[in-house]
PDB file of C-alpha atoms in Angstrom:
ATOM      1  CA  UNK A   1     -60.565 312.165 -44.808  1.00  0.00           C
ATOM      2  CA  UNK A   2     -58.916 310.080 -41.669  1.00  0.00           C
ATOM      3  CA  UNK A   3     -59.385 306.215 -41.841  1.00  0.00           C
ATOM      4  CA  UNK A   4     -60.808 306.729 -38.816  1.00  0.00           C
ATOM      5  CA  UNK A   5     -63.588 309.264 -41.141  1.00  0.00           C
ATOM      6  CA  UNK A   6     -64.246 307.113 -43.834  1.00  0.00           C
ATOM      7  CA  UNK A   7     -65.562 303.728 -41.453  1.00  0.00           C
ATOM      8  CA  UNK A   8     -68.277 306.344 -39.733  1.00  0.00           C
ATOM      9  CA  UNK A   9     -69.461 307.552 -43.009  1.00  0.00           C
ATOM     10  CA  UNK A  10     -69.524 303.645 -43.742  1.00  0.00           C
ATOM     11  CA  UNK A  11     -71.528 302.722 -40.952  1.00  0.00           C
ATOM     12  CA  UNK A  12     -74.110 305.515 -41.272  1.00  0.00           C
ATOM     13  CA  UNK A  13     -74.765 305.336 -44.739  1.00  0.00           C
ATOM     14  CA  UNK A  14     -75.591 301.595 -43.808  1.00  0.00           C
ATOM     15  CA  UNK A  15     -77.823 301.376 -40.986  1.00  0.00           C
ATOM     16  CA  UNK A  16     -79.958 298.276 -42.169  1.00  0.00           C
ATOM     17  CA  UNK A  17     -83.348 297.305 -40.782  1.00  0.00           C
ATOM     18  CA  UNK A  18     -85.499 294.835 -41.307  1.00  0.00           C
ATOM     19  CA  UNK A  19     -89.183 293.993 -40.397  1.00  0.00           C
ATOM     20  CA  UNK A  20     -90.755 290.308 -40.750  1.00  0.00           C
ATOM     21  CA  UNK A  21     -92.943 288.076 -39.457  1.00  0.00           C
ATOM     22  CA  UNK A  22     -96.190 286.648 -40.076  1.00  0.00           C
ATOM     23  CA  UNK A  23     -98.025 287.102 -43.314  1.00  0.00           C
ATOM     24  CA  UNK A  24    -100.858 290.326 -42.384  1.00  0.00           C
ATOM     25  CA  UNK A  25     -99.780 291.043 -38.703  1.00  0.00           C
ATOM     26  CA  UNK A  26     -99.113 294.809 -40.125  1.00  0.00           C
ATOM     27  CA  UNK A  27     -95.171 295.231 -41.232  1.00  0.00           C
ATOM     28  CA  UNK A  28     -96.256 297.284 -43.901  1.00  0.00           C
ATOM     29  CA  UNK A  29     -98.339 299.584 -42.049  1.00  0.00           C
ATOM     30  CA  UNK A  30     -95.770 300.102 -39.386  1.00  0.00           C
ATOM     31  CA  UNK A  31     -93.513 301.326 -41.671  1.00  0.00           C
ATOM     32  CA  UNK A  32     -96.224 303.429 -43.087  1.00  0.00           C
ATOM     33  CA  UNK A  33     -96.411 305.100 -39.945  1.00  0.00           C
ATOM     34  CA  UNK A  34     -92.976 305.662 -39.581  1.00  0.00           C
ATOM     35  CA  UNK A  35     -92.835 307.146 -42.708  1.00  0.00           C
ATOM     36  CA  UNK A  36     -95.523 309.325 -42.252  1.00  0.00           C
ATOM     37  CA  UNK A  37     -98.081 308.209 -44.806  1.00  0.00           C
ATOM     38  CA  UNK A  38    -101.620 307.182 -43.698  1.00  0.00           C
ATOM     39  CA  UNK A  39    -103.393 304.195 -42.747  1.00  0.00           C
ATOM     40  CA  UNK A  40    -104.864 302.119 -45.044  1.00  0.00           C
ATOM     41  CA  UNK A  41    -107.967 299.988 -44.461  1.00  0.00           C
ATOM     42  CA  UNK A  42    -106.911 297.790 -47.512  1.00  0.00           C
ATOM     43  CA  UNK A  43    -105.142 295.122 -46.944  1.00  0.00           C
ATOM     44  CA  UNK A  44    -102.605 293.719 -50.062  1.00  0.00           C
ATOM     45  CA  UNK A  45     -99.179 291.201 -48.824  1.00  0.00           C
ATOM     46  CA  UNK A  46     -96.183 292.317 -49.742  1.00  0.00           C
ATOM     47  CA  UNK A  47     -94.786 290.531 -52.763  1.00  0.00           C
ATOM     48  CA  UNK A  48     -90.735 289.851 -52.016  1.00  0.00           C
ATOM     49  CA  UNK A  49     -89.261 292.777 -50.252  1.00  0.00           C
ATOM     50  CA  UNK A  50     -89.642 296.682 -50.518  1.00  0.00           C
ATOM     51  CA  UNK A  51     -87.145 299.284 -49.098  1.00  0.00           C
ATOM     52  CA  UNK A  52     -87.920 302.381 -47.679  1.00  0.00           C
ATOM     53  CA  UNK A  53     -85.141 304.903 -47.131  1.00  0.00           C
ATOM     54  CA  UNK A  54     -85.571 307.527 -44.091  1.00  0.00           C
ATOM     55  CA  UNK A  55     -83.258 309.925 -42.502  1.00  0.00           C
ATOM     56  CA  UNK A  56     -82.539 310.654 -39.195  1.00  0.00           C
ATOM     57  CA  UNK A  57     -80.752 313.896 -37.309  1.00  0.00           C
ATOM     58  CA  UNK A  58     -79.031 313.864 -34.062  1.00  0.00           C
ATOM     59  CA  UNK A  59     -76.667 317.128 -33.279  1.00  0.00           C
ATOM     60  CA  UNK A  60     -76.004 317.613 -36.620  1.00  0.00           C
ATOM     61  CA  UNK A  61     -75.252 314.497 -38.610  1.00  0.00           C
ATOM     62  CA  UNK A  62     -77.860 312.924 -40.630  1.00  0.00           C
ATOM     63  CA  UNK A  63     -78.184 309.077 -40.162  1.00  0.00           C
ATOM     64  CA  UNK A  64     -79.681 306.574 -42.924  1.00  0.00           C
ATOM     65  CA  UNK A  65     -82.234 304.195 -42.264  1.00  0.00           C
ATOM     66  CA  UNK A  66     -82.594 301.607 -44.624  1.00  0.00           C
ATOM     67  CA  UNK A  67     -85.616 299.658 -44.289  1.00  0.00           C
ATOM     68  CA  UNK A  68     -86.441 296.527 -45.218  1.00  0.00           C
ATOM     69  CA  UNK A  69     -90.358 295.097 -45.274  1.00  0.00           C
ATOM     70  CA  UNK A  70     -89.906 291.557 -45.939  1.00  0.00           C
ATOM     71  CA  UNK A  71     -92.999 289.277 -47.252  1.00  0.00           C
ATOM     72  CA  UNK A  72     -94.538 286.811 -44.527  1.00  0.00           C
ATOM     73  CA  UNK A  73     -95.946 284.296 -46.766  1.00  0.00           C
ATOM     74  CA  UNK A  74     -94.217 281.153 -46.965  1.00  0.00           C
ATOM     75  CA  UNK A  75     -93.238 281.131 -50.263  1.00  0.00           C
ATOM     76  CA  UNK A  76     -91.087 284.243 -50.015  1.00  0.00           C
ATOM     77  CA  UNK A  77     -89.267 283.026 -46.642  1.00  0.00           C
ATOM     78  CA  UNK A  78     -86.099 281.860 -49.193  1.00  0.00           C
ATOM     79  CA  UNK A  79     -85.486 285.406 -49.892  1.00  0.00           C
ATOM     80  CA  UNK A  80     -85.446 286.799 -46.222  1.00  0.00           C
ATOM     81  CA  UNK A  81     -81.723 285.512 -45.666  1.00  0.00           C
ATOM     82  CA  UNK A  82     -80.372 287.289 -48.330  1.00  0.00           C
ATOM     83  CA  UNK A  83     -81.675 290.963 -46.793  1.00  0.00           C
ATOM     84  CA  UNK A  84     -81.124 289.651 -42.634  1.00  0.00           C
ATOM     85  CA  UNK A  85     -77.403 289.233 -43.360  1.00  0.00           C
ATOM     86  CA  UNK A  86     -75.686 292.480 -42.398  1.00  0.00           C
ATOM     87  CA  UNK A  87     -78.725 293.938 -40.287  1.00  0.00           C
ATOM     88  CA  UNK A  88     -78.387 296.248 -37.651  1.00  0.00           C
ATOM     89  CA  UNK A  89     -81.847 295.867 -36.419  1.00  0.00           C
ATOM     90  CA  UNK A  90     -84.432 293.303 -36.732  1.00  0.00           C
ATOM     91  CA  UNK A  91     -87.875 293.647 -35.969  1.00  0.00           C
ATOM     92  CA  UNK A  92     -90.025 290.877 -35.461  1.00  0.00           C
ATOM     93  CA  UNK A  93     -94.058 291.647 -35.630  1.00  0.00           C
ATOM     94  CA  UNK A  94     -96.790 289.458 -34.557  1.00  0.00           C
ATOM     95  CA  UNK A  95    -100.404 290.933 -34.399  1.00  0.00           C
ATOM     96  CA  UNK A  96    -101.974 290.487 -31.031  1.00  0.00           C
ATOM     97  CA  UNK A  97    -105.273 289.428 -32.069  1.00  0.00           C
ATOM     98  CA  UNK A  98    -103.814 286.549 -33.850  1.00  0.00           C
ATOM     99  CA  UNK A  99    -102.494 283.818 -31.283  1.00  0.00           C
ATOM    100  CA  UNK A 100    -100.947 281.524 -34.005  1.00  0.00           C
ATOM    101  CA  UNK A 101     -98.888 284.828 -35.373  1.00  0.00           C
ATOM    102  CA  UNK A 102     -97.203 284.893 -31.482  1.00  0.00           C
ATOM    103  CA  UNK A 103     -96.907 281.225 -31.177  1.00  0.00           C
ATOM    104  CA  UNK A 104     -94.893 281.911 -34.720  1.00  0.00           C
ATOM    105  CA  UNK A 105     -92.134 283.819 -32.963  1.00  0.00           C
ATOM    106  CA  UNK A 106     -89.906 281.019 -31.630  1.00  0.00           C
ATOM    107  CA  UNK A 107     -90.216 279.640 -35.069  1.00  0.00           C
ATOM    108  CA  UNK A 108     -88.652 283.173 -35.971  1.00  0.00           C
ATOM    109  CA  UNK A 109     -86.620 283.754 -33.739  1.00  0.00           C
ATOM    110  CA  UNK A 110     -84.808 280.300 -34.315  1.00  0.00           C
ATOM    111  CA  UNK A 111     -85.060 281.312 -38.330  1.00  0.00           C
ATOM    112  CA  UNK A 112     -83.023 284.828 -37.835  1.00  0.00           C
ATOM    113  CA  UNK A 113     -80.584 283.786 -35.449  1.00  0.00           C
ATOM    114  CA  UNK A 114     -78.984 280.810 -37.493  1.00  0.00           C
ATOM    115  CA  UNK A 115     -78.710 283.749 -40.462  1.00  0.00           C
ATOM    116  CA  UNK A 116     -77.797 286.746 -38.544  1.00  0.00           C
ATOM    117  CA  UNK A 117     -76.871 287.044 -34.706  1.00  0.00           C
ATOM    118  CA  UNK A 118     -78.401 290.632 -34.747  1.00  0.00           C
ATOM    119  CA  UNK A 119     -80.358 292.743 -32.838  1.00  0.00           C
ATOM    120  CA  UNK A 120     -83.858 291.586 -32.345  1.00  0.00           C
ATOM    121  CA  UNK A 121     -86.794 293.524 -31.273  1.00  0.00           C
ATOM    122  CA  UNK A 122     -90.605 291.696 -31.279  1.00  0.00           C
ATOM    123  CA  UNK A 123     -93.444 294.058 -31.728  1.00  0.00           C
ATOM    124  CA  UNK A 124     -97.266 293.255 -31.012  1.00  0.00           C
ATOM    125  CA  UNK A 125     -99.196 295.254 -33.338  1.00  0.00           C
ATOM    126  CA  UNK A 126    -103.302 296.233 -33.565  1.00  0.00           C
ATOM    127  CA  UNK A 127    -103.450 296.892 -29.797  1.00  0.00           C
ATOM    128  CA  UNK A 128    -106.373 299.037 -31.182  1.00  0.00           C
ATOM    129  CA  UNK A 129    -108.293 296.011 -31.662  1.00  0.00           C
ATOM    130  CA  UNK A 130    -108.919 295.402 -27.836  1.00  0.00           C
ATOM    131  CA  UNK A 131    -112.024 293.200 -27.759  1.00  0.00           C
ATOM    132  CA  UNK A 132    -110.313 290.887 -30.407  1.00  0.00           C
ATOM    133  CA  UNK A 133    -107.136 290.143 -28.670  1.00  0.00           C
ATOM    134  CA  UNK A 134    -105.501 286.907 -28.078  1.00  0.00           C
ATOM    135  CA  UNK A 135    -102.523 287.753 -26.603  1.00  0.00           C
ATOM    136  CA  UNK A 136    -102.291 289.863 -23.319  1.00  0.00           C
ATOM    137  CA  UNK A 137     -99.157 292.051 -22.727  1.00  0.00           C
ATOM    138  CA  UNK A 138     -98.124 290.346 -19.564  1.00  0.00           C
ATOM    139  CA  UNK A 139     -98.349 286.791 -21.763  1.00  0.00           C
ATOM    140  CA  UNK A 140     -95.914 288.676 -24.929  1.00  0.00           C
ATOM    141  CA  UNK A 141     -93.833 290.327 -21.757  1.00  0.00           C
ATOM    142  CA  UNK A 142     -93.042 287.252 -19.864  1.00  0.00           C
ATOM    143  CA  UNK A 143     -92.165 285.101 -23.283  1.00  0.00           C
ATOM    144  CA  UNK A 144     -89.777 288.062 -24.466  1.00  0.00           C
ATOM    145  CA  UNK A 145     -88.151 288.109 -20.928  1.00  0.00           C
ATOM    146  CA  UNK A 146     -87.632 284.831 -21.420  1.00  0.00           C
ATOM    147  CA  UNK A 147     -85.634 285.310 -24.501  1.00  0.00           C
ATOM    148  CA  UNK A 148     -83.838 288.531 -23.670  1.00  0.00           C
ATOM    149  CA  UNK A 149     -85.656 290.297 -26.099  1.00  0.00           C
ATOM    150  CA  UNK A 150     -86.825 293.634 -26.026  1.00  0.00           C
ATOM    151  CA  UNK A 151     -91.118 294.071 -26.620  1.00  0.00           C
ATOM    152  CA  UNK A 152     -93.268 296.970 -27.809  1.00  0.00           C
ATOM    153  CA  UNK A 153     -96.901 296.799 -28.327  1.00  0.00           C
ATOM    154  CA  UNK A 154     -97.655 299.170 -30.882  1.00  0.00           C
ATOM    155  CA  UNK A 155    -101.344 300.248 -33.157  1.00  0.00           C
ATOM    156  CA  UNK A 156    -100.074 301.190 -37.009  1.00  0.00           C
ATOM    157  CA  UNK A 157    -103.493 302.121 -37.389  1.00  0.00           C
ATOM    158  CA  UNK A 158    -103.724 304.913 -34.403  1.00  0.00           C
ATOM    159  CA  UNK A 159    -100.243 305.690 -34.245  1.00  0.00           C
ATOM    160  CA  UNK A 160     -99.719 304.502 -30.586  1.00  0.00           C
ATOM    161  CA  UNK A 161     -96.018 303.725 -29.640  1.00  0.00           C
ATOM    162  CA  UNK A 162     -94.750 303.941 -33.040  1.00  0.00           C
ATOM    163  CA  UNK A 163     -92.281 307.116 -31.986  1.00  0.00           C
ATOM    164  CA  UNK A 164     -91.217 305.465 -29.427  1.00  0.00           C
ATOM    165  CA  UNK A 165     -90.425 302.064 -30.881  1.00  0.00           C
ATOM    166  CA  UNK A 166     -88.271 303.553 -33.146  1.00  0.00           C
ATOM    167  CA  UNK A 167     -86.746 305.946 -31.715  1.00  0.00           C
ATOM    168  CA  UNK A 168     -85.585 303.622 -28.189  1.00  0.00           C
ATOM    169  CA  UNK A 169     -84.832 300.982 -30.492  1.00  0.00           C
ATOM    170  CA  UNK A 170     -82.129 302.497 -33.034  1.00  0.00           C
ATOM    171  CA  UNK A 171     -81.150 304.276 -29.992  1.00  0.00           C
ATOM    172  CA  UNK A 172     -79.156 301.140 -29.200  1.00  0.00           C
ATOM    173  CA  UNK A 173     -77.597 301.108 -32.861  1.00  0.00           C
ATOM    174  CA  UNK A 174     -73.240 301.052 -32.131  1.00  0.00           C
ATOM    175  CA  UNK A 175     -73.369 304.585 -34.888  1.00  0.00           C
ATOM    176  CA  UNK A 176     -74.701 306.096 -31.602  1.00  0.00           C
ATOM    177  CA  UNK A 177     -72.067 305.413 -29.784  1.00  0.00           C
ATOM    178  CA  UNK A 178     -69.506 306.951 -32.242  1.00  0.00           C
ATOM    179  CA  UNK A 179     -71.631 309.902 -32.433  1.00  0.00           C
ATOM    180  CA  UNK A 180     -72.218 310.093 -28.089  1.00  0.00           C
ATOM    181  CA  UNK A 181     -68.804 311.692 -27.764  1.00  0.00           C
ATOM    182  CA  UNK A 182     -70.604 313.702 -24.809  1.00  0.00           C
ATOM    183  CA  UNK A 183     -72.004 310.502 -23.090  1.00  0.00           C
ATOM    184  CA  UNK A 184     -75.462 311.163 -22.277  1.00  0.00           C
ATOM    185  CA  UNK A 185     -77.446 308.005 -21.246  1.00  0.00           C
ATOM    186  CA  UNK A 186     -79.285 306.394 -23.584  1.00  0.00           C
ATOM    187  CA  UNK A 187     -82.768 307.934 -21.956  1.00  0.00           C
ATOM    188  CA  UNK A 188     -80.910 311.580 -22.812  1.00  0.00           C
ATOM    189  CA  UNK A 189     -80.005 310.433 -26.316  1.00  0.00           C
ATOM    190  CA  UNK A 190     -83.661 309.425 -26.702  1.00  0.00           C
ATOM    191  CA  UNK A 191     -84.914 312.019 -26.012  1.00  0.00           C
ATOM    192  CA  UNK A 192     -82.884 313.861 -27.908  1.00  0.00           C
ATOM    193  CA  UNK A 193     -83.885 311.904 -30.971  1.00  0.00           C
ATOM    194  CA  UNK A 194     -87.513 312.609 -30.281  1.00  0.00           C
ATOM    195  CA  UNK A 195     -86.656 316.566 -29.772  1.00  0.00           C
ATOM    196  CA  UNK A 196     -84.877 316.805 -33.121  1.00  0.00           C
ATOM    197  CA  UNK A 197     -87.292 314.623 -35.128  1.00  0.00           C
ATOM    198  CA  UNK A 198     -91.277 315.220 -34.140  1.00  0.00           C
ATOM    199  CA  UNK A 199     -91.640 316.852 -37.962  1.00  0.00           C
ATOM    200  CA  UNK A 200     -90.818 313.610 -39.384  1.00  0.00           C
ATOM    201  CA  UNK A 201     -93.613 311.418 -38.325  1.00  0.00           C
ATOM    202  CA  UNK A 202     -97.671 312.065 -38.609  1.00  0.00           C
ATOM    203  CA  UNK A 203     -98.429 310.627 -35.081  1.00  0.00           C
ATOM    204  CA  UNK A 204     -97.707 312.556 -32.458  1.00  0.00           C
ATOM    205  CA  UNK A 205     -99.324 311.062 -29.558  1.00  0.00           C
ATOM    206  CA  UNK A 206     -96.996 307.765 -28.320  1.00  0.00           C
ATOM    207  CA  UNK A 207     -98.423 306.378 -25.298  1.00  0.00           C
ATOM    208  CA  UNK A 208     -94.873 306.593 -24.043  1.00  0.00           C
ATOM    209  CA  UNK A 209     -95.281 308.533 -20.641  1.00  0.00           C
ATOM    210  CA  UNK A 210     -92.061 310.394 -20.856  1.00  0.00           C
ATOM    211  CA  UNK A 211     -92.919 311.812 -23.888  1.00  0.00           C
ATOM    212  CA  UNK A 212     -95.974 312.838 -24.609  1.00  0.00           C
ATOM    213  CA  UNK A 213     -95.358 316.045 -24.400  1.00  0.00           C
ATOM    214  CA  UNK A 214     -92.709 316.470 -26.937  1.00  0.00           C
ATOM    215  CA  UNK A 215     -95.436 317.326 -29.455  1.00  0.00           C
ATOM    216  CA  UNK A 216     -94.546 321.115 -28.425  1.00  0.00           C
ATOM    217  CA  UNK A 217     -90.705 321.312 -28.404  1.00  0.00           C
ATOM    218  CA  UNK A 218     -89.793 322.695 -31.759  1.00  0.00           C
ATOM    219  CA  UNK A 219     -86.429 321.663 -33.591  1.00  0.00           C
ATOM    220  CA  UNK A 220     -83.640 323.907 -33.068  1.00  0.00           C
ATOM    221  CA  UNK A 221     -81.476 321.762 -35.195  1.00  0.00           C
ATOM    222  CA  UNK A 222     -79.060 324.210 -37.316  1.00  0.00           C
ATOM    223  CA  UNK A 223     -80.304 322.888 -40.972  1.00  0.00           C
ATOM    224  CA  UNK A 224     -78.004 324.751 -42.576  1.00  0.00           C
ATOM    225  CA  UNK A 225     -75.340 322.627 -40.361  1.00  0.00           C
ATOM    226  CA  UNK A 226     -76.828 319.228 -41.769  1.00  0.00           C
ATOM    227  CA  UNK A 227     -73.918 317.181 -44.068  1.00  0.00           C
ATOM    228  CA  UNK A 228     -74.989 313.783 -45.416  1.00  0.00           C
ATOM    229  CA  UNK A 229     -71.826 310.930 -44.811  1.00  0.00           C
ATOM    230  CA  UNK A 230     -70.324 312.368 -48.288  1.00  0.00           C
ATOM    231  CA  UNK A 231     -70.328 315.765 -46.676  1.00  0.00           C
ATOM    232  CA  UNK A 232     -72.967 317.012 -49.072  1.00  0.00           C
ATOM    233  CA  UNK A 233     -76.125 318.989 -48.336  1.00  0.00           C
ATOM    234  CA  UNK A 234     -79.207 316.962 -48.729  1.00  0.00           C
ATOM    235  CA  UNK A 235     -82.473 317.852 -50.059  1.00  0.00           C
ATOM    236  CA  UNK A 236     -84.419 319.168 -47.833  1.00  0.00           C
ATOM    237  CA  UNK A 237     -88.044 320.030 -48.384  1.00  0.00           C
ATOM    238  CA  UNK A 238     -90.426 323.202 -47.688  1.00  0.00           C
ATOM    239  CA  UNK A 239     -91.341 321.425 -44.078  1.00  0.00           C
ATOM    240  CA  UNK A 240     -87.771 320.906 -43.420  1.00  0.00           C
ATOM    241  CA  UNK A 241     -88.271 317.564 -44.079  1.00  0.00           C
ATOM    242  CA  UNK A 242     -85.113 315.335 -45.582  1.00  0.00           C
ATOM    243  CA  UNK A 243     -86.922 313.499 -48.627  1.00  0.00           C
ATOM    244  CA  UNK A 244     -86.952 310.136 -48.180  1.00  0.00           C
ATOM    245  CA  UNK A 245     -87.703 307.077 -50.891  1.00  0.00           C
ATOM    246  CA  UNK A 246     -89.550 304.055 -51.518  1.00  0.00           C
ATOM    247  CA  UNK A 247     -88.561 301.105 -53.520  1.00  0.00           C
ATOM    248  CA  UNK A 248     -89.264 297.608 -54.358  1.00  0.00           C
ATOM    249  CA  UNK A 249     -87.189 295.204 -54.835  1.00  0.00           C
ATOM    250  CA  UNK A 250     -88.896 292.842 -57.556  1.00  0.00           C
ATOM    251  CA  UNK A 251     -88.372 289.176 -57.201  1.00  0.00           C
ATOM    252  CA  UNK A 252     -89.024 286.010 -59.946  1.00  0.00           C
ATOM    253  CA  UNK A 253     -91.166 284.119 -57.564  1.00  0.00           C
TER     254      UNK A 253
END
């Protein structure tokens, strides 16, 4: 293995993301969704932090997500550094029926940066609830244009967006870049991503125009091709499906 070998397999075994913000604006059931488990109607804060652990293909390699649900409530914030530092992705959820949750994100903001000089992406979850909302997309569009920062608005609870906000987000990761060697755009390489993943999620139907039809293109990804960084075959399930894990990370607090 070339030098050259051994810092891609480093990268993409480390592909580190975090979600915070707010104490109930939905982190938890965004990552749910992402992970393909259902909705829950109950809601119970995250106590410290819990990883998740999902894979990704794109023409032939297997990329790790490691994801990161961080606790909102104030007494927790302490232990947010330690899991920011080193992440390739941040992103930063308010819920738009809660005003005080998007007033929260220059607070935020200002809190990540002076750990981590990452990546940030703010998300406005419960878009479902539309005769509760407090924030209007042009209001969350104009702040985050304002700070350079890129916005989704996003329902854990119906699926909407949720595809797509992953998928055009980590699409910006630099492993993408070492793994581009044809140099597709990025729309292309989304795509792409969307193509070779649809099994992997239980929403199907992102509000994202240019693919809502993807629900019908079937994966012609070569499984038998798929190598993990170490070169090894991964476990792969009856659906095709690379397993992925949950775990918490327990704290003293």
């Amino acid at each position: 293995m070339t030098e050259n070998s051994m810092d891609l397999s480093y990268q993409m075994s480390r592909q580190k993301i975090i979600f915070t913000g707010d104490s109930g604006v939905g982190k938890t059931s965004i990552i749910n969704s992402i992970m393909g488990q259902k909705f829950s109607e109950e809601y119970e804060p995250s106590i410290g932090v819990d990883f998740f652990s999902k894979t990704i293909r794109y023409k032939g390699h297997l990329i790790k997500l490691q994801i990161w649900d961080s606790a909102g409530q104030e007494k927790f914030r302490s232990l947010i550094p330690n899991y920011i530092r080193g992440s390739s992705l941040i992103f930063l959820i308010f819920d738009v029926s809660k005003k005080e949750s998007f007033q929260h994100l220059v607070e935020w903001i200002n809190f990540i940066t002076n750990i981590e000089k990452g990546n940030i992406v703010i998300v406005g979850n419960k878009i479902d609830l539309k005769d509760n909302r407090e924030v209007t997309n042009e209001e969350a569009e104009k702040f985050c244009k304002e700070k350079k920062i890129d916005y989704f608005e996003v329902s854990a609870k119906e699926g909407t967006n949720i595809n797509n906000l992953l998928y055009t987000s980590i699409a910006s990761l630099s492993i993408f870049n070492a793994l581009n060697v044809e140099g597709i755009s990025k729309e292309n390489l989304i795509q792409t991503l969307f193509q070779e993943n649809l099994d992997s999620f239980r929403y199907q139907n992102d509000t994202n125009e240019n693919n809502t039809n993807n629900t019908n293109i079937k994966n012609d990804v070569n499984q038998s091709n798929l190598t993990d960084v170490n070169g090894n075959n991964n476990t792969i399930n009856n659906n095709g499906l690379l397993k992925s894990q949950k775990k918490r990370s327990m704290c003293g607090c």
